[in-house]
XYZ file of C-alpha atoms in Angstrom:
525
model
C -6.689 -0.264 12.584
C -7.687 -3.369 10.732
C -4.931 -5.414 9.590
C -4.522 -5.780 5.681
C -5.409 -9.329 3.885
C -4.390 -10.091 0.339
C -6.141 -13.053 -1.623
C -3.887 -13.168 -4.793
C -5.382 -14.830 -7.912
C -4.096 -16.125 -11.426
C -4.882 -17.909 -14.036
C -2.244 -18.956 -16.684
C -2.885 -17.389 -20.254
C -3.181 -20.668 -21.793
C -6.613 -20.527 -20.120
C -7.687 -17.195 -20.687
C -11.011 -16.378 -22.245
C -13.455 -13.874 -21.935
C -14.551 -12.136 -18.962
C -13.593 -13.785 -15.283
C -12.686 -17.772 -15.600
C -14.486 -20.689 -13.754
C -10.885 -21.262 -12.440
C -10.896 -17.535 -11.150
C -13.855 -18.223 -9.288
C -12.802 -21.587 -7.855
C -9.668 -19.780 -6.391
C -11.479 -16.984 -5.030
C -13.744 -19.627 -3.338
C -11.645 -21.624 -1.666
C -9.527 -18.403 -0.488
C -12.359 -17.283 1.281
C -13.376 -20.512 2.596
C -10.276 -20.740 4.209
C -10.858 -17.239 5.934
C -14.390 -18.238 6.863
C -12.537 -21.178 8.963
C -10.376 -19.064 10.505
C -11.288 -17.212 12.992
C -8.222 -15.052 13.576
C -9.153 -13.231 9.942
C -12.426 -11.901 10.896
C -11.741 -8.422 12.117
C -8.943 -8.207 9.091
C -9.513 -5.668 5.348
C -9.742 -8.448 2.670
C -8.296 -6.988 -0.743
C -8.348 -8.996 -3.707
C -5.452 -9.079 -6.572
C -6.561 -11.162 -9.716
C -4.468 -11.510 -12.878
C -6.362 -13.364 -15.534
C -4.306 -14.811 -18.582
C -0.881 -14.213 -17.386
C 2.127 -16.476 -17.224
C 3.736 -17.406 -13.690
C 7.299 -17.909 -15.241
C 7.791 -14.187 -14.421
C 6.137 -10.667 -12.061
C 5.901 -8.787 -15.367
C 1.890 -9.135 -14.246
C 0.278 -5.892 -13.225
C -2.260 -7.297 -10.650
C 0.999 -8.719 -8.805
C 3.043 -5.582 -9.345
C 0.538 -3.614 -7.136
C 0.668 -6.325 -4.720
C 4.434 -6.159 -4.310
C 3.852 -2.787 -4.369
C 1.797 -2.390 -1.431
C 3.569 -5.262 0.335
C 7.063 -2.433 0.144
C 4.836 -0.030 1.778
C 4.219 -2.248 4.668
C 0.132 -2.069 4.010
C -0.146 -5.729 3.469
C -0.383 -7.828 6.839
C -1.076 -11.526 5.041
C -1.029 -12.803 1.285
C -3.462 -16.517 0.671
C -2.867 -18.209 -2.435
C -4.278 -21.366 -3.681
C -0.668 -22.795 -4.018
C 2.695 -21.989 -4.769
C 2.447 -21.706 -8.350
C -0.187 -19.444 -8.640
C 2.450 -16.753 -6.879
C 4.967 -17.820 -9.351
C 6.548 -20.385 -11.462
C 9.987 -19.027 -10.707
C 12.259 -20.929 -8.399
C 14.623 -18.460 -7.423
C 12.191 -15.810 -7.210
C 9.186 -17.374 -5.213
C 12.083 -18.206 -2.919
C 13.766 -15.445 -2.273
C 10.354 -13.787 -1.224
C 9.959 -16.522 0.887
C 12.826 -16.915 2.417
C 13.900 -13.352 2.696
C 11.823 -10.725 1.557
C 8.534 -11.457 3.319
C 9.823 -12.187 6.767
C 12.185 -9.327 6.746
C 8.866 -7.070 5.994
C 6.767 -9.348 8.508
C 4.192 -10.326 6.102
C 2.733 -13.507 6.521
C 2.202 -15.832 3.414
C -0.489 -18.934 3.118
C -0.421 -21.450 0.422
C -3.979 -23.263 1.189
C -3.453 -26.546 -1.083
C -0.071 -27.030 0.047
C -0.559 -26.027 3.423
C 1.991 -23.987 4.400
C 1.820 -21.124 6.716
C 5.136 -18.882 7.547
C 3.937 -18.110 10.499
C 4.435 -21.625 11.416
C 7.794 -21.717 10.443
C 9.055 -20.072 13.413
C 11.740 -17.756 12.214
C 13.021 -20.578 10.237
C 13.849 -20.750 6.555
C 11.563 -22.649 4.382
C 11.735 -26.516 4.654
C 13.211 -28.417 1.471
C 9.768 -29.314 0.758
C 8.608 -26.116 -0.103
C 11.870 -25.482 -1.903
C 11.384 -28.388 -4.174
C 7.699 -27.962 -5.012
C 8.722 -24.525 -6.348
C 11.691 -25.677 -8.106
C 9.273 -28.396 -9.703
C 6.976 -25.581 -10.961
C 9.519 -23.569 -12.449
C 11.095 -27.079 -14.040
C 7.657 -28.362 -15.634
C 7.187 -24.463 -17.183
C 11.114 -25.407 -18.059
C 9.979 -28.612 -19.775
C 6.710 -27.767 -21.548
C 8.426 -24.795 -23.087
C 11.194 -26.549 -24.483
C 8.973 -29.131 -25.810
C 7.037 -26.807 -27.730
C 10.157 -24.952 -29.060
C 11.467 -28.451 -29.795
C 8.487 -29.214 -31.794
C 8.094 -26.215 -33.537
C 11.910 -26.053 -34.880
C 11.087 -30.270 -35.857
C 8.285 -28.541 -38.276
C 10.804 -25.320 -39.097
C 12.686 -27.539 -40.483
C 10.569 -29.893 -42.793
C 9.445 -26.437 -44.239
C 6.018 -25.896 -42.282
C 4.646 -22.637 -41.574
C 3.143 -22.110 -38.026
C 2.162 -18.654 -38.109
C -1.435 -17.742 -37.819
C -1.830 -15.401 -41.067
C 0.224 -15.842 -44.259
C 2.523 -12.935 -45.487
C 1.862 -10.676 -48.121
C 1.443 -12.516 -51.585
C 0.803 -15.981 -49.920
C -2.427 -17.290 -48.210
C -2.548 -20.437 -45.817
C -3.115 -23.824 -48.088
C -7.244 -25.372 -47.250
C -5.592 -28.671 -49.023
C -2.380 -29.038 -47.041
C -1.472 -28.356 -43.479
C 1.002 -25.718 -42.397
C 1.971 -24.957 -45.968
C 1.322 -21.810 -48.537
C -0.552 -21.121 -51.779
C -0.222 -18.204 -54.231
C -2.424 -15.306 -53.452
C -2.358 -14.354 -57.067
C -3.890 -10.604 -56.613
C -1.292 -9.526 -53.853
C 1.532 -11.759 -55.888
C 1.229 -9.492 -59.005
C 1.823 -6.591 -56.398
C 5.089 -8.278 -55.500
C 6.164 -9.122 -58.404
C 6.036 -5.573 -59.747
C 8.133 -3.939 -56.794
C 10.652 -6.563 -57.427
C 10.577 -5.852 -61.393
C 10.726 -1.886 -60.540
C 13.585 -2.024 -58.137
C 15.323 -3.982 -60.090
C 14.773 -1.375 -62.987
C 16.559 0.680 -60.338
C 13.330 2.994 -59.760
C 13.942 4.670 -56.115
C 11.766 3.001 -53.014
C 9.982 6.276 -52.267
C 9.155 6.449 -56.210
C 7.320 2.512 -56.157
C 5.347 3.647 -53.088
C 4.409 6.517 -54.885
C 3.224 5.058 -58.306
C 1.261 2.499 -55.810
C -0.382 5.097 -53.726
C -1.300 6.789 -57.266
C -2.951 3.600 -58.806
C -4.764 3.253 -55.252
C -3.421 -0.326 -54.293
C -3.956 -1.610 -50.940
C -1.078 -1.225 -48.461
C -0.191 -5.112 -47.470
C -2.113 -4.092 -44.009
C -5.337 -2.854 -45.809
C -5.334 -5.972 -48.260
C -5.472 -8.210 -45.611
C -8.048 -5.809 -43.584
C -10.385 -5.946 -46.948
C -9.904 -9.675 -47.137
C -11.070 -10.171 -43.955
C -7.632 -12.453 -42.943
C -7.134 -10.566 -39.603
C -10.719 -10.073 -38.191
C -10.871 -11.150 -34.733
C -6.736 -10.721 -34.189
C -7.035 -7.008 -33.045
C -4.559 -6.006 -35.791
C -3.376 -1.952 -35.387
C -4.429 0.357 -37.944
C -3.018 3.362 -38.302
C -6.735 4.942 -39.841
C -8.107 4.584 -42.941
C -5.332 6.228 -44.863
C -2.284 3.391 -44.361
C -0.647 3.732 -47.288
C 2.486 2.331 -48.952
C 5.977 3.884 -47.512
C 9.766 3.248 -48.572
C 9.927 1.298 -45.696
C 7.174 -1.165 -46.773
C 8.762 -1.349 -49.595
C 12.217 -2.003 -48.398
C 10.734 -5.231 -46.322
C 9.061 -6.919 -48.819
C 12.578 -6.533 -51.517
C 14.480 -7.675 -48.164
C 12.272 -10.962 -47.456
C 14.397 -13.867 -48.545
C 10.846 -16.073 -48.497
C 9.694 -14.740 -52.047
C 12.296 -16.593 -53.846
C 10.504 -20.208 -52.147
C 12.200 -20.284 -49.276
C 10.854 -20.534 -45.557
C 12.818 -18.758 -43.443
C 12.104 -19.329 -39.781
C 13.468 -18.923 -36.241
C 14.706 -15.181 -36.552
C 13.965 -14.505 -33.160
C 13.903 -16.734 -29.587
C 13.204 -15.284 -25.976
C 15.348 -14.957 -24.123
C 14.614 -17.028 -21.202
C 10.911 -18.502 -20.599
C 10.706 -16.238 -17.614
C 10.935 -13.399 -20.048
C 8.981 -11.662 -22.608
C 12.119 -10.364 -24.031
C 13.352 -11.876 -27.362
C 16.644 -11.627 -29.202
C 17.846 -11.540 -32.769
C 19.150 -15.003 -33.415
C 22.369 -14.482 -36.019
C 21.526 -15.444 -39.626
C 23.881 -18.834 -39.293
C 21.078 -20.295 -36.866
C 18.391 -19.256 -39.219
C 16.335 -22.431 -40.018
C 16.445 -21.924 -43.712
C 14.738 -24.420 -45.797
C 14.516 -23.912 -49.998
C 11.309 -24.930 -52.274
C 9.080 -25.078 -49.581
C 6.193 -22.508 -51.410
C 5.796 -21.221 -54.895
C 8.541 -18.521 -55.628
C 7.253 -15.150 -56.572
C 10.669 -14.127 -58.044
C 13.901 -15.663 -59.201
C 17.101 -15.937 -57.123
C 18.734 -13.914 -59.913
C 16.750 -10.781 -59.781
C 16.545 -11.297 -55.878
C 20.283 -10.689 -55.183
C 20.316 -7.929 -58.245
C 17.868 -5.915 -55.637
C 19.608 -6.592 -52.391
C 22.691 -4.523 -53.567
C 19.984 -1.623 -53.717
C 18.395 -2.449 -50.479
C 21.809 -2.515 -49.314
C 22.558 1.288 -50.464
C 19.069 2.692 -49.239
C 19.812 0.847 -45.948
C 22.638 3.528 -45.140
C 20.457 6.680 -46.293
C 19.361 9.131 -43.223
C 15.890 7.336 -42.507
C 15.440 4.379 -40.288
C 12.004 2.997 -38.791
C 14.437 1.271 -35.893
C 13.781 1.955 -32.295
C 16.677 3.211 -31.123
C 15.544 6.815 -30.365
C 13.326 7.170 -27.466
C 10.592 8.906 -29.382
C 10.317 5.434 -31.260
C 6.137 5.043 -30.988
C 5.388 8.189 -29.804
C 5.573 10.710 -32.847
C 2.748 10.903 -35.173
C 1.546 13.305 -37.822
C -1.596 15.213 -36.896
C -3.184 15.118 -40.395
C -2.821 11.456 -41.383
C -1.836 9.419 -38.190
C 1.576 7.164 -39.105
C 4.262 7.309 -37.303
C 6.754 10.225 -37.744
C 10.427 8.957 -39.323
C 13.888 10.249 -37.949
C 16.248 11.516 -40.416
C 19.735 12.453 -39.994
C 20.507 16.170 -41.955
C 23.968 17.365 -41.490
C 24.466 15.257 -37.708
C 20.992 17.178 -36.738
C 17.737 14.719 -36.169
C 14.612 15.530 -37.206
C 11.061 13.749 -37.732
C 9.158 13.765 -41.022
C 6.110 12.246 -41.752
C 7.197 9.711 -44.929
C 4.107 8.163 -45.308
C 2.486 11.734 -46.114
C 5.179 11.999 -48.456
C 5.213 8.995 -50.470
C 1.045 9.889 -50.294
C 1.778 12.778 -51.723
C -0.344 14.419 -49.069
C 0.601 17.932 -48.869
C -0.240 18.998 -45.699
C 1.599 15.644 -44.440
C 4.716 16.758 -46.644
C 4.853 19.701 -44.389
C 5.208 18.081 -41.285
C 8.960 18.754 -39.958
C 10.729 18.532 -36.172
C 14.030 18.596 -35.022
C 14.717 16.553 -31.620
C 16.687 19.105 -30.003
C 13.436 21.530 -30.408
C 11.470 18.196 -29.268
C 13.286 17.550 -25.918
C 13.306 21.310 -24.684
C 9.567 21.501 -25.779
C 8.695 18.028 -23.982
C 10.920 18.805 -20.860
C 9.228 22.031 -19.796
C 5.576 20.047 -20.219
C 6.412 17.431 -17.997
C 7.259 19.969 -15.341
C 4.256 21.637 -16.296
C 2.393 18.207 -15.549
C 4.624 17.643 -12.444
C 3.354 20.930 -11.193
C 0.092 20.364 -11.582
C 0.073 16.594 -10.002
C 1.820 18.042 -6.943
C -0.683 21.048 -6.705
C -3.830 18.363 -7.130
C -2.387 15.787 -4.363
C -1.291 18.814 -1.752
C -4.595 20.911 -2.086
C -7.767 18.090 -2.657
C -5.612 15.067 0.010
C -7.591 12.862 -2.301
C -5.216 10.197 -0.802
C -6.155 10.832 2.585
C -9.684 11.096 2.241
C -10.267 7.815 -0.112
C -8.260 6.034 2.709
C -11.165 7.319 4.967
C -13.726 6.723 2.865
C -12.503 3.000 2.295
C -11.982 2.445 6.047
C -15.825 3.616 6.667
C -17.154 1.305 3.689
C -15.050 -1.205 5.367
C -16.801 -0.943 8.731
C -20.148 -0.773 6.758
C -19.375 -3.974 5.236
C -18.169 -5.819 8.390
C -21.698 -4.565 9.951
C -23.846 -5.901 7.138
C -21.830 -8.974 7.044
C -22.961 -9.552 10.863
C -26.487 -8.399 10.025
C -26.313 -11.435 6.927
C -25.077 -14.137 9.473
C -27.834 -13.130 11.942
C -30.555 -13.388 9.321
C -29.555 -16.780 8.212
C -29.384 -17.820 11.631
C -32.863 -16.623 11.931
C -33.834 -18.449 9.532
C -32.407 -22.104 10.266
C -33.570 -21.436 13.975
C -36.986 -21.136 12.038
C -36.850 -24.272 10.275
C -35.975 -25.772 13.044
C -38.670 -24.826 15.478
C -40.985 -25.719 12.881
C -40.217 -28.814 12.420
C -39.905 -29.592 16.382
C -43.569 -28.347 16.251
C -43.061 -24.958 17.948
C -44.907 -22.474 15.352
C -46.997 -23.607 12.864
C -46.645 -23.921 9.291
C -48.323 -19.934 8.667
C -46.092 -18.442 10.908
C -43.031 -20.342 9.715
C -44.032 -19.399 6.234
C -44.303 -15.357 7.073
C -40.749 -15.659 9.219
C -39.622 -17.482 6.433
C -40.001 -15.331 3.875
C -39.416 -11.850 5.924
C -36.060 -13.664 6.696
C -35.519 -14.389 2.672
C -35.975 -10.605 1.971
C -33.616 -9.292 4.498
C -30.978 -11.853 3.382
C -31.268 -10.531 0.251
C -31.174 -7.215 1.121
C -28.169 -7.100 2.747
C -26.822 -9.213 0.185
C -27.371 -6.519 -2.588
C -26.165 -3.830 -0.163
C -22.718 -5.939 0.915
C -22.076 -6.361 -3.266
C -22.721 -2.181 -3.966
C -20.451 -1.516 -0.347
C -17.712 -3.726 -1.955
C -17.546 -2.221 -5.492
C -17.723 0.900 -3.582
C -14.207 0.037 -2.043
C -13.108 -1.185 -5.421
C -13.533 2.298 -6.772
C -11.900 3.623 -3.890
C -9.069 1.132 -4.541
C -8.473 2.362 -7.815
C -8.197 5.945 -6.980
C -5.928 5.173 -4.528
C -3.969 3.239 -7.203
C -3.793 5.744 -9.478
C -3.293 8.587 -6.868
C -0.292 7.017 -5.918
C 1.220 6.164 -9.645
C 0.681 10.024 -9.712
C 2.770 10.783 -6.882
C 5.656 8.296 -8.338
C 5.450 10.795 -11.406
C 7.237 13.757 -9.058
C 10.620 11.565 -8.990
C 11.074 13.410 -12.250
C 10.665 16.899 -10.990
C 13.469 19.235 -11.825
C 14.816 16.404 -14.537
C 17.165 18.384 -16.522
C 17.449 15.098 -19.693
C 14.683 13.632 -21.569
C 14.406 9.900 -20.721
C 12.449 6.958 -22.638
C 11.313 6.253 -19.072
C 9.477 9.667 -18.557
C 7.996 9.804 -22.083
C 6.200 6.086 -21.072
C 5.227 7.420 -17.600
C 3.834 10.720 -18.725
C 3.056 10.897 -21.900
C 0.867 7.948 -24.522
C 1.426 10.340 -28.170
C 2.833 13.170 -29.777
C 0.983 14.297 -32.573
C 3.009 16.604 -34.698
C 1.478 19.421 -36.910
C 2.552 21.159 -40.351
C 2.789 24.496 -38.705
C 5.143 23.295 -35.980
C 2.761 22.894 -33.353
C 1.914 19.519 -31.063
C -0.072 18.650 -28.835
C 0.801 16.240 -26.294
C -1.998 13.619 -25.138
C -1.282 12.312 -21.725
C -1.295 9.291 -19.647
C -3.199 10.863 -16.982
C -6.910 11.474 -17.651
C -7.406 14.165 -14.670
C -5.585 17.160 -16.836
C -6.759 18.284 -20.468
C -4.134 17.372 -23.699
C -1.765 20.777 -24.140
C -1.316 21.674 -27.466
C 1.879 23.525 -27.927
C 2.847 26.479 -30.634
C 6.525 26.120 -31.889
């Protein structure tokens, strides 16, 4: 059986654009440059792993993750990468594959610029060298990041504003750099909520009376201005609509008085994508920095409301593990859990502060949720078990990739000889062997079998690619049965399963799945 080759590819997302990079290309080039010069790779399965716009400070990249994957299966002879840093940016994680992980699963591992070779290294660890070339990556990420926070919390704190679209009731100054202007249409809209909650008129009630008079949600303004186009904003449909909780942020946001409040949030390590609340004393707060929309007086009147409304039963945080995953059949926003007498259940509150009536009927408790849920995903788990077991799709994609394989390897050989052909050609003609007719005829019967085979090499090859990708997703299926016989409802098997619950006013929902091989169920209550 062939041995298993893996060229792994990246580009950082600084450099990301659309479709496949010049500096994709020029990896994949020299990666099989390299195996061209080496003979020892000829008879070998070449498999190719490309992530395109992700960061190296971390494996939270999914073209590496199936790498990895495969590499824990043992299926993965050699990995080539251009250099270290293209594996990772990580210092104690590029290492410890390095030094441990790789060589304890007997998988060899190429660096071509920096040219290393394990299999060189002779059961030895890896030489300082290598140790401190990775530690350098991960130390210039390090540095560049900190720079950048460095700068940005230098312009935090002379009161600029770095974020790509302004917030409700402000647009981005033309005159003046990093600074805000008035946005007089959505202002008056701000200045009203604050007037009405301050009149003590319930948050439910203002998103009413602004559903009524048809005024743009703060999402829908800005899709009708045009200030998101391009920045793949999510829309809940055509119908967003004003909710209590809308309302609550804007009477919340400390910025309307003229102040720019920054720095809320910081990851928490480069590495990660993870951030963390930052407490309010290391806010960068700085005062007068934009146009106020209302006074400090009638700001802190409202916050003892927001305050009380803040410990009512419904809460937009995601803390329950249906967080994302509800939403009401008939209108399409997210469902909100409510607390009634210690029992959860899920309403749709933008229906109700719509006053859509088929929306106001929308109603689920959890505990019916997670029974309902549970016996589907057994359902599912039955079905992915019966599919594997009785098709071996597994089995036979494995063949069919091994025979497009040998294909390839033939066609390759066929390619070479061709070429050959038609150097020795050249060659002969100009030694005076054949004359210029014949070379001409040879010449160009040698052009169209090049090509040929060419064409035939590229269809072979996406051929295996399919393959590939069933195999990929044949096996995500059969990580799906580590659930079976799960007797609690985990935010883990809601995220493998299932991508949304849509909830109806009768009771029913219908689950649509992850998986694309079995039909959406829709479920009676």
């Amino acid at each position: 059986m062939a041995k298993k080759v893996a060229l792994y590819i990246r580009l950082s997302s600084e450099d990301e654009n659309k479709g496949e990079s010049n500096s994709i290309k020029n990896q994949r080039d020299l990666l099989h440059s390299y195996l061209a010069d080496h003979v020892e790779f000829a008879q070998d399965e070449i498999l190719e792993f490309c992530d395109d716009g992700f960061s190296g400070t971390n494996f939270d990249r999914p073209a590496i993750k199936r790498l990895l994957d495969r590499v824990k299966r043992k299926e993965i002879h050699c990995i080539l990468v251009k250099d270290f840093s293209r594996f990772g940016r990580n210092f104690l994680e590029v290492c410890d594959y390095l030094d441990q992980i790789f060589p304890f699963l007997r998988v060899r591992f190429i660096a071509v610029n920096e040219n290393y070779d394990s299999s060189k290294s002779n059961g030895s660890s890896i030489g300082m060298d290598v140790a401190f070339k990775t530690l350098i990556y991960e130390l210039y990420s390090r540095d560049i990041s900190e720079k950048i926070r460095s700068v940005q919390q230098a312009k935090f704190k002379k009161g600029e504003y770095l974020c790509a679209i302004a917030f409700y009731g402000y647009a981005r100054s033309k005159e003046k750099k990093n600074s805000l202007v008035v946005d007089e249409p959505a202002a008056a809209v701000v200045r009203r909520i604050f007037q009405m909650a301050y009149e003590g008129v319930p948050f439910m009630q203002i998103a009413i009376t602004l559903n009524k008079e048809k005024i743009p949600s703060p999402l829908m303004y800005r899709r009708e201005n045009h200030t998101d186009k391009d920045r793949g904003w999510k829309i809940a449909g055509d119908q967003t609509v004003w909710t209590s909780v809308a309302i609550r942020r804007i009477l919340s946001d400390e910025r309307y008085t003229g102040k720019l409040v920054s720095r809320k949030r910081t990851k928490v390590d480069i590495s990660l994508k993870k951030t963390m609340t930052l407490p309010k004393s290391e806010w960068i707060v700085v005062p007068d920095t934009h146009e106020a929309l209302v006074s400090e007086k009638v700001f802190q009147k409202v916050q003892s409301n927001v305050k009380t409304k803040s410990m009512t039963g419904w809460t937009n945080q995601p803390k329950h593990i249906f967080y994302g995953k509800l939403k009401c059949a008939h209108c399409n926003h997210s469902l909100q859990r409510k607390l009634l007498r210690k029992e959860p259940f899920y309403r749709c509150e933008a229906g109700m502060a719509a006053q859509n009536e088929q929306c106001q009927l929308v109603k689920l408790y959890e505990q019916t949720l997670t029974q309902t849920l549970l016996l589907a995903i057994d359902g599912q788990i039955r079905l992915i078990q019966c599919s594997l077991s009785q098709e071996g799709r597994l089995e036979k994609a494995g063949d069919a990739i091994t025979k497009l394989q040998r294909q390839v390897k033939e066609q390759r050989t066929m390619l070479d000889k061709w070429k050959l052909a038609k150097i020795l050609a050249y060659e002969e003609f100009c030694d005076g062997k054949i004359p210029k007719d014949k070379y001409l005829k040879r010449k160009e019967e040698y052009s169209e079998n090049i090509s040929s085979a060419e064409a035939l090499i590229l269809r072979l090859e996406k051929a295996v690619n399919q393959e590939n990708l069933q195999i990929q997703k044949d096996t995500e299926l059969q990580s799906c049965q580590r659930f079976a016989s799960a007797t609690e409802l985990t935010r883990e098997m809601l995220d493998e399963f299932i991508q949304v619950i849509r909830v109806y006013n009768n009771g029913a929902i219908e689950i649509v799945w992850n998986f694309k091989d079995y039909n959406n169920t829709c479920i009676p209550q």
